Amino acid sequence: MTHTQPASPGPAPAIRRRSGGRALFSVSEEWNGATLPALVRANVPGLDLAAWITAHKDTVDELAHRAAAVLFRGFEVPGAEAFQSAMNALSSHVLDYGERSSPRSEVASGVYTSTEHPADQHILLHNEQSYTTNWPVRIVFGCERAATSGGRTPLADSRKVLARLRPETVARFERLGVAYVRNYLPGISLSWQEAFQTERREDVTAYCAEAGITAEWVGENHLRTRQIRPAVRTHPVTGERTWFNHAVFFHVTSLPEEVTRGLLDSLPQEDLPYHTYYGDGTPIEDDTLAEIRAALDAETRSFAWRPGDVLLVENMLSAHAREPFEGPRRILTAMADPIGDFDTNGRTA
C-alpha cells in the first residue's frame, strides 16, 4: 500500500510571500508554546480564505497531515457563506450530519452550528462520528463570535494518545473493539427521529441494517441500538495508526457525577442513553478508563478563538472538545471527506 508519509518531526520553516516587501501570510508550525494546531496567519487585511486555500492546497494538506490541525487567522471570513466557500475550497465532498448524537442547527448547505450543549458544561475530547461506518476525515470550525470567557476548542493528537497507552490496553481494544449501546428515549436523549432525520421507523431499520447496527424497537418511541467498531484506525493518506473511537466519550461515567448517579439510579443499565463496553460485551475497567483519560489529558492543547478564525481538524489525527463558556458564542462547523471516498492508496474517488 502506498501512502504519503508525514514529514520528519520538528517545525518547518515559516512560509511567506511578499508584495511590495510586505509578507502577505506566514505559516508557523510552533506557536503559542505548542505545535497543535499549526498556524497560518494573513498579515494584510482583506485576504480571502477560500481563494488562498485554492492557491495553496498542497501546503494546507501537508501541514494538516503533519500537525493534525491548522488554524487560519486574519483572513477575510465575514460569515456563514464565506465559511462555506472556504470549506468547499478545502474539500469537494461536504457531508450532511447523519446518525446524530447531539443537536445542531443547519445555517447553510452542509454548515451547522457547533453542538448546542449547555454553556456551563464541558464537551469531552472525541473524534467526530468515530462510531459510524462513514465518518468525516476532516472537520472545519469557524468562529463568528468568540465567548466572553472560556469556550476554547481543545485538541489532542490521536497518534500521540495511542502511543501513551499501554501495549496490553491497545491489544485488547484491537482484539475486541468497542461496543456502543444507545437508547433513544423521549425527554432523556435525542429522539430517534432527530438522530436519524426521519419520521419513518422503516427508514431507521433499513439504515441500521446497512450500517451494521443492531436495532431493537423496545417501544413505539424507544429504540435501542448496538454497534461494534474498531478502537484503532489507520489514516487513509498518512498510513498512521490512531486512537479513534468514542469508548470514553460515550461511557456513562464520563457524564458529570451527579448525572451519572441519577441515570444509574433511575434506569437499568441496558436503557442508558449512551454506554460503551468492549466489543464482546464485557465492561471496560475503571483503571483502563482512567488510563485513557490520562493520555487524552496529557496531549490536550488549546488556543483562544478570535472572530474570523477557521480551524481545520484532521478528524482521524486529532480529537477535539469544547470548554464551558460565558457570553454569546457562535462557532460554525462542517464535515467533509467521508472515509468511503478514499481508495486503498489514500486517494479520493
Short mmCIF file of C-alpha atoms in Angstrom, two decimals:
data_model
loop_
_atom_site.label_atom_id
_atom_site.label_comp_id
_atom_site.label_asym_id
_atom_site.label_seq_id
_atom_site.Cartn_x
_atom_site.Cartn_y
_atom_site.Cartn_z
CA MET A 1 0.00 0.00 0.00
CA THR A 2 1.37 3.40 -0.95
CA HIS A 3 0.96 6.28 1.45
CA THR A 4 2.10 9.86 1.60
CA GLN A 5 4.27 9.78 4.69
CA PRO A 6 4.38 12.75 7.06
CA ALA A 7 7.44 14.93 7.04
CA SER A 8 10.18 14.45 9.59
CA PRO A 9 9.31 15.78 13.05
CA GLY A 10 10.06 19.32 14.07
CA PRO A 11 8.72 22.68 12.95
CA ALA A 12 9.23 23.55 9.30
CA PRO A 13 10.46 27.00 8.29
CA ALA A 14 7.80 29.68 8.05
CA ILE A 15 6.42 30.18 4.53
CA ARG A 16 5.90 33.74 3.31
CA ARG A 17 5.01 35.54 0.12
CA ARG A 18 5.73 39.24 -0.26
CA SER A 19 4.11 42.08 -2.13
CA GLY A 20 5.98 45.35 -2.11
CA GLY A 21 8.28 43.96 0.59
CA ARG A 22 5.44 43.01 2.93
CA ALA A 23 4.67 39.42 3.92
CA LEU A 24 1.14 38.52 2.83
CA PHE A 25 0.96 35.48 5.11
CA SER A 26 3.08 33.30 7.34
CA VAL A 27 2.98 29.68 8.42
CA SER A 28 4.11 28.66 11.90
CA GLU A 29 4.23 25.03 12.95
CA GLU A 30 5.10 26.02 16.50
CA TRP A 31 3.40 28.98 18.19
CA ASN A 32 1.66 29.72 21.46
CA GLY A 33 4.06 27.21 23.03
CA ALA A 34 2.69 24.23 21.08
CA THR A 35 2.59 22.57 17.65
CA LEU A 36 -1.14 21.79 17.68
CA PRO A 37 -2.69 23.43 15.78
CA ALA A 38 -0.29 24.83 13.20
CA LEU A 39 -0.97 28.48 12.39
CA VAL A 40 -1.47 30.15 9.00
CA ARG A 41 -1.77 33.89 9.52
CA ALA A 42 -2.81 36.54 6.99
CA ASN A 43 -0.61 39.56 7.58
CA VAL A 44 -2.51 42.02 5.42
CA PRO A 45 -6.23 42.80 5.61
CA GLY A 46 -8.74 41.51 3.10
CA LEU A 47 -7.17 38.20 2.09
CA ASP A 48 -9.94 35.84 1.02
CA LEU A 49 -9.51 32.47 2.73
CA ALA A 50 -11.20 30.36 0.06
CA ALA A 51 -9.01 31.87 -2.66
CA TRP A 52 -5.88 31.42 -0.55
CA ILE A 53 -6.67 27.75 0.14
CA THR A 54 -7.33 27.11 -3.54
CA ALA A 55 -3.91 28.55 -4.41
CA HIS A 56 -2.09 26.66 -1.64
CA LYS A 57 -3.98 23.37 -1.38
CA ASP A 58 -0.86 21.18 -1.30
CA THR A 59 0.64 23.28 1.50
CA VAL A 60 -2.58 23.02 3.51
CA ASP A 61 -2.81 19.25 3.07
CA GLU A 62 0.81 18.65 4.04
CA LEU A 63 0.51 20.91 7.07
CA ALA A 64 -2.74 19.31 8.21
CA HIS A 65 -1.32 15.79 7.97
CA ARG A 66 1.84 16.74 9.84
CA ALA A 67 0.31 18.91 12.58
CA ALA A 68 -3.16 17.22 12.78
CA ALA A 69 -4.94 20.61 12.74
CA VAL A 70 -4.44 24.03 11.13
CA LEU A 71 -5.72 27.38 12.37
CA PHE A 72 -6.29 30.08 9.72
CA ARG A 73 -6.26 33.53 11.31
CA GLY A 74 -6.60 37.07 9.99
CA PHE A 75 -8.28 36.13 6.71
CA GLU A 76 -11.49 37.68 5.42
CA VAL A 77 -14.28 35.31 6.57
CA PRO A 78 -17.29 37.58 7.25
CA GLY A 79 -19.99 34.94 7.82
CA ALA A 80 -21.55 31.58 7.03
CA GLU A 81 -21.34 31.97 3.25
CA ALA A 82 -17.63 32.85 3.33
CA PHE A 83 -17.05 29.94 5.72
CA GLN A 84 -18.92 27.65 3.31
CA SER A 85 -16.71 28.86 0.44
CA ALA A 86 -13.58 28.08 2.46
CA MET A 87 -14.98 24.64 3.27
CA ASN A 88 -15.64 23.97 -0.40
CA ALA A 89 -12.08 25.02 -1.24
CA LEU A 90 -10.74 22.52 1.30
CA SER A 91 -12.91 19.60 0.24
CA SER A 92 -15.11 18.68 -2.68
CA HIS A 93 -17.42 16.40 -0.66
CA VAL A 94 -19.12 18.16 2.28
CA LEU A 95 -21.28 15.90 4.45
CA ASP A 96 -24.71 16.22 5.97
CA TYR A 97 -24.88 15.47 9.70
CA GLY A 98 -26.35 11.98 9.94
CA GLU A 99 -26.63 9.38 12.75
CA ARG A 100 -26.65 12.30 15.15
CA SER A 101 -25.53 12.25 18.76
CA SER A 102 -26.09 15.95 19.55
CA PRO A 103 -28.46 18.75 18.49
CA ARG A 104 -27.30 21.22 15.83
CA SER A 105 -28.93 23.75 13.50
CA GLU A 106 -28.10 23.96 9.79
CA VAL A 107 -27.30 27.55 8.74
CA ALA A 108 -26.22 26.88 5.13
CA SER A 109 -25.88 23.78 2.98
CA GLY A 110 -23.55 21.47 4.92
CA VAL A 111 -22.78 24.16 7.53
CA TYR A 112 -24.10 23.76 11.08
CA THR A 113 -23.85 25.44 14.43
CA SER A 114 -21.47 23.60 16.72
CA THR A 115 -23.12 21.30 19.27
CA GLU A 116 -25.93 23.10 21.07
CA HIS A 117 -24.88 21.91 24.51
CA PRO A 118 -25.39 23.92 27.73
CA ALA A 119 -22.73 26.61 28.00
CA ASP A 120 -21.73 25.64 31.55
CA GLN A 121 -20.80 22.07 30.61
CA HIS A 122 -17.69 20.52 29.07
CA ILE A 123 -17.84 18.56 25.84
CA LEU A 124 -15.14 15.93 26.20
CA LEU A 125 -12.47 15.11 23.65
CA HIS A 126 -13.73 12.93 20.82
CA ASN A 127 -13.17 12.13 17.14
CA GLU A 128 -16.27 13.11 15.21
CA GLN A 129 -18.61 10.21 14.37
CA SER A 130 -15.98 7.53 15.02
CA TYR A 131 -18.87 5.19 15.88
CA THR A 132 -20.19 5.32 12.29
CA THR A 133 -19.00 3.48 9.19
CA ASN A 134 -18.52 6.59 7.01
CA TRP A 135 -17.10 9.23 9.31
CA PRO A 136 -15.66 12.56 8.07
CA VAL A 137 -11.89 12.57 7.66
CA ARG A 138 -11.95 16.35 8.08
CA ILE A 139 -13.94 18.79 10.22
CA VAL A 140 -13.76 22.56 9.92
CA PHE A 141 -14.80 25.09 12.57
CA GLY A 142 -15.33 28.81 12.06
CA CYS A 143 -15.62 31.48 14.75
CA GLU A 144 -18.33 34.08 14.09
CA ARG A 145 -18.39 35.24 17.72
CA ALA A 146 -15.96 34.32 20.49
CA ALA A 147 -17.22 33.80 24.03
CA THR A 148 -16.62 36.44 26.67
CA SER A 149 -14.64 33.86 28.61
CA GLY A 150 -13.83 30.19 28.05
CA GLY A 151 -15.27 28.40 25.06
CA ARG A 152 -12.00 27.20 23.60
CA THR A 153 -11.87 24.09 21.40
CA PRO A 154 -9.14 21.90 22.91
CA LEU A 155 -7.34 19.42 20.65
CA ALA A 156 -5.37 16.23 21.28
CA ASP A 157 -3.18 14.42 18.75
CA SER A 158 -4.74 10.93 18.44
CA ARG A 159 -1.43 9.42 17.30
CA LYS A 160 0.25 10.57 20.49
CA VAL A 161 -2.70 9.44 22.64
CA LEU A 162 -2.33 5.95 21.19
CA ALA A 163 1.41 5.97 21.88
CA ARG A 164 0.78 6.80 25.56
CA LEU A 165 -1.46 3.76 26.15
CA ARG A 166 -0.02 0.51 27.47
CA PRO A 167 0.55 -2.10 24.73
CA GLU A 168 -1.74 -4.54 26.55
CA THR A 169 -4.55 -1.95 26.64
CA VAL A 170 -4.22 -1.29 22.91
CA ALA A 171 -4.01 -5.01 22.14
CA ARG A 172 -7.23 -5.77 24.00
CA PHE A 173 -9.14 -2.99 22.26
CA GLU A 174 -7.74 -4.04 18.90
CA ARG A 175 -8.83 -7.62 19.53
CA LEU A 176 -12.32 -6.82 20.82
CA GLY A 177 -13.24 -3.38 19.51
CA VAL A 178 -15.74 -1.09 21.22
CA ALA A 179 -19.45 -1.82 21.61
CA TYR A 180 -21.72 1.26 21.58
CA VAL A 181 -25.19 0.89 23.08
CA ARG A 182 -27.61 3.77 22.64
CA ASN A 183 -31.20 4.23 23.76
CA TYR A 184 -33.29 6.90 22.09
CA LEU A 185 -35.67 7.90 24.89
CA PRO A 186 -38.04 10.90 24.72
CA GLY A 187 -37.12 13.50 27.32
CA ILE A 188 -33.81 11.82 28.19
CA SER A 189 -31.79 11.71 24.98
CA LEU A 190 -32.16 12.61 21.32
CA SER A 191 -35.25 11.05 19.78
CA TRP A 192 -34.69 8.53 17.02
CA GLN A 193 -36.48 10.96 14.69
CA GLU A 194 -33.86 13.66 15.40
CA ALA A 195 -30.89 11.29 15.35
CA PHE A 196 -31.78 9.66 12.03
CA GLN A 197 -33.59 12.66 10.50
CA THR A 198 -36.75 10.72 9.59
CA GLU A 199 -40.25 10.03 10.92
CA ARG A 200 -40.36 6.51 9.46
CA ARG A 201 -39.30 3.54 11.56
CA GLU A 202 -38.68 1.51 8.42
CA ASP A 203 -36.08 4.07 7.29
CA VAL A 204 -34.21 3.66 10.56
CA THR A 205 -34.36 -0.12 10.36
CA ALA A 206 -33.01 -0.08 6.80
CA TYR A 207 -30.23 2.36 7.70
CA CYS A 208 -29.15 0.29 10.68
CA ALA A 209 -29.09 -2.93 8.65
CA GLU A 210 -26.85 -1.31 6.04
CA ALA A 211 -24.55 0.27 8.67
CA GLY A 212 -24.03 -2.89 10.71
CA ILE A 213 -26.13 -1.67 13.64
CA THR A 214 -28.41 -3.97 15.62
CA ALA A 215 -31.71 -2.14 16.10
CA GLU A 216 -34.32 -3.17 18.67
CA TRP A 217 -37.67 -1.41 18.96
CA VAL A 218 -38.37 -1.58 22.68
CA GLY A 219 -41.48 0.59 22.34
CA GLU A 220 -43.18 2.97 19.94
CA ASN A 221 -40.73 5.77 20.81
CA HIS A 222 -37.93 3.73 22.34
CA LEU A 223 -35.20 2.48 20.02
CA ARG A 224 -32.12 0.63 21.30
CA THR A 225 -29.10 0.20 19.04
CA ARG A 226 -25.82 -1.67 19.37
CA GLN A 227 -22.80 -1.47 17.09
CA ILE A 228 -19.24 -2.74 17.36
CA ARG A 229 -16.46 -0.65 15.89
CA PRO A 230 -12.63 -0.74 15.95
CA ALA A 231 -10.84 1.35 18.55
CA VAL A 232 -7.75 1.96 16.42
CA ARG A 233 -7.87 3.11 12.81
CA THR A 234 -5.32 3.89 10.08
CA HIS A 235 -5.36 7.27 8.37
CA PRO A 236 -6.04 6.71 4.65
CA VAL A 237 -3.35 9.16 3.47
CA THR A 238 -0.55 9.14 6.05
CA GLY A 239 -0.86 5.45 6.96
CA GLU A 240 -0.54 6.28 10.66
CA ARG A 241 -2.39 4.34 13.36
CA THR A 242 -4.54 6.49 15.65
CA TRP A 243 -6.74 6.14 18.72
CA PHE A 244 -10.11 6.75 17.03
CA ASN A 245 -13.24 5.90 19.00
CA HIS A 246 -15.88 7.09 21.48
CA ALA A 247 -15.03 4.49 24.15
CA VAL A 248 -14.61 7.08 26.91
CA PHE A 249 -16.83 9.82 25.46
CA PHE A 250 -19.98 7.66 25.43
CA HIS A 251 -19.23 5.83 28.70
CA VAL A 252 -21.80 6.71 31.34
CA THR A 253 -19.09 7.62 33.87
CA SER A 254 -17.90 10.45 31.61
CA LEU A 255 -21.01 12.47 32.42
CA PRO A 256 -20.98 14.86 35.40
CA GLU A 257 -21.00 12.76 38.56
CA GLU A 258 -24.50 13.80 39.62
CA VAL A 259 -25.88 12.99 36.14
CA THR A 260 -24.22 9.58 36.10
CA ARG A 261 -25.59 8.81 39.55
CA GLY A 262 -29.10 9.99 38.59
CA LEU A 263 -29.16 7.87 35.42
CA LEU A 264 -27.88 4.74 37.17
CA ASP A 265 -30.41 5.21 39.98
CA SER A 266 -33.37 5.67 37.63
CA LEU A 267 -32.62 3.40 34.65
CA PRO A 268 -31.44 -0.19 34.17
CA GLN A 269 -28.01 -0.25 32.53
CA GLU A 270 -29.42 -1.56 29.24
CA ASP A 271 -31.61 1.58 28.98
CA LEU A 272 -28.86 4.19 29.43
CA PRO A 273 -28.90 6.84 26.68
CA TYR A 274 -25.22 6.09 25.90
CA HIS A 275 -22.84 3.47 27.20
CA THR A 276 -19.78 1.59 25.97
CA TYR A 277 -18.29 -1.85 26.51
CA TYR A 278 -15.58 -3.96 24.99
CA GLY A 279 -16.82 -5.48 21.76
CA ASP A 280 -17.60 -8.79 23.48
CA GLY A 281 -19.97 -7.02 25.88
CA THR A 282 -17.72 -7.06 28.94
CA PRO A 283 -17.35 -3.83 30.97
CA ILE A 284 -14.39 -1.53 30.38
CA GLU A 285 -12.45 -1.48 33.64
CA ASP A 286 -12.24 1.70 35.72
CA ASP A 287 -8.44 1.69 35.60
CA THR A 288 -8.49 1.38 31.81
CA LEU A 289 -10.89 4.33 31.53
CA ALA A 290 -8.57 6.30 33.83
CA GLU A 291 -5.57 5.38 31.67
CA ILE A 292 -7.27 6.61 28.51
CA ARG A 293 -8.42 9.83 30.19
CA ALA A 294 -4.88 10.48 31.44
CA ALA A 295 -3.47 10.01 27.93
CA LEU A 296 -6.03 12.42 26.49
CA ASP A 297 -5.35 14.98 29.22
CA ALA A 298 -1.58 14.78 28.67
CA GLU A 299 -1.95 15.57 24.96
CA THR A 300 -4.55 18.34 25.25
CA ARG A 301 -3.66 21.70 23.70
CA SER A 302 -5.86 24.77 23.20
CA PHE A 303 -5.99 28.35 21.94
CA ALA A 304 -8.38 31.28 22.38
CA TRP A 305 -10.81 31.86 19.50
CA ARG A 306 -10.87 35.15 17.60
CA PRO A 307 -13.70 36.20 15.27
CA GLY A 308 -12.89 35.11 11.72
CA ASP A 309 -10.72 32.18 12.81
CA VAL A 310 -11.16 28.97 10.82
CA LEU A 311 -9.84 25.68 12.23
CA LEU A 312 -9.22 22.65 10.02
CA VAL A 313 -9.08 19.41 12.04
CA GLU A 314 -7.88 16.12 10.60
CA ASN A 315 -10.54 14.10 12.39
CA MET A 316 -8.57 10.84 12.41
CA LEU A 317 -5.41 12.57 13.66
CA SER A 318 -6.86 14.90 16.30
CA ALA A 319 -9.68 14.71 18.82
CA HIS A 320 -11.49 17.91 19.72
CA ALA A 321 -13.53 19.16 22.68
CA ARG A 322 -15.28 22.29 24.00
CA GLU A 323 -14.74 24.21 27.20
CA PRO A 324 -17.61 25.78 29.19
CA PHE A 325 -18.07 29.44 28.38
CA GLU A 326 -19.80 32.68 29.30
CA GLY A 327 -21.38 35.23 26.99
CA PRO A 328 -22.62 34.75 23.43
CA ARG A 329 -20.56 32.30 21.35
CA ARG A 330 -21.19 31.20 17.78
CA ILE A 331 -18.95 28.58 16.18
CA LEU A 332 -19.87 27.12 12.80
CA THR A 333 -18.84 23.65 11.73
CA ALA A 334 -18.84 21.48 8.63
CA MET A 335 -17.74 17.90 7.96
CA ALA A 336 -16.11 16.63 4.79
CA ASP A 337 -14.19 13.86 3.03
CA PRO A 338 -16.11 10.74 4.12
CA ILE A 339 -13.81 7.78 4.66
CA GLY A 340 -15.71 5.85 2.00
CA ASP A 341 -14.35 8.23 -0.64
CA PHE A 342 -10.76 7.02 -0.14
CA ASP A 343 -9.25 4.09 -2.01
CA THR A 344 -6.55 1.78 -0.63
CA ASN A 345 -3.84 4.17 -1.81
CA GLY A 346 -5.26 7.12 0.11
CA ARG A 347 -6.74 8.82 -2.92
CA THR A 348 -10.26 10.18 -3.12
CA ALA A 349 -12.59 8.98 -5.82
#
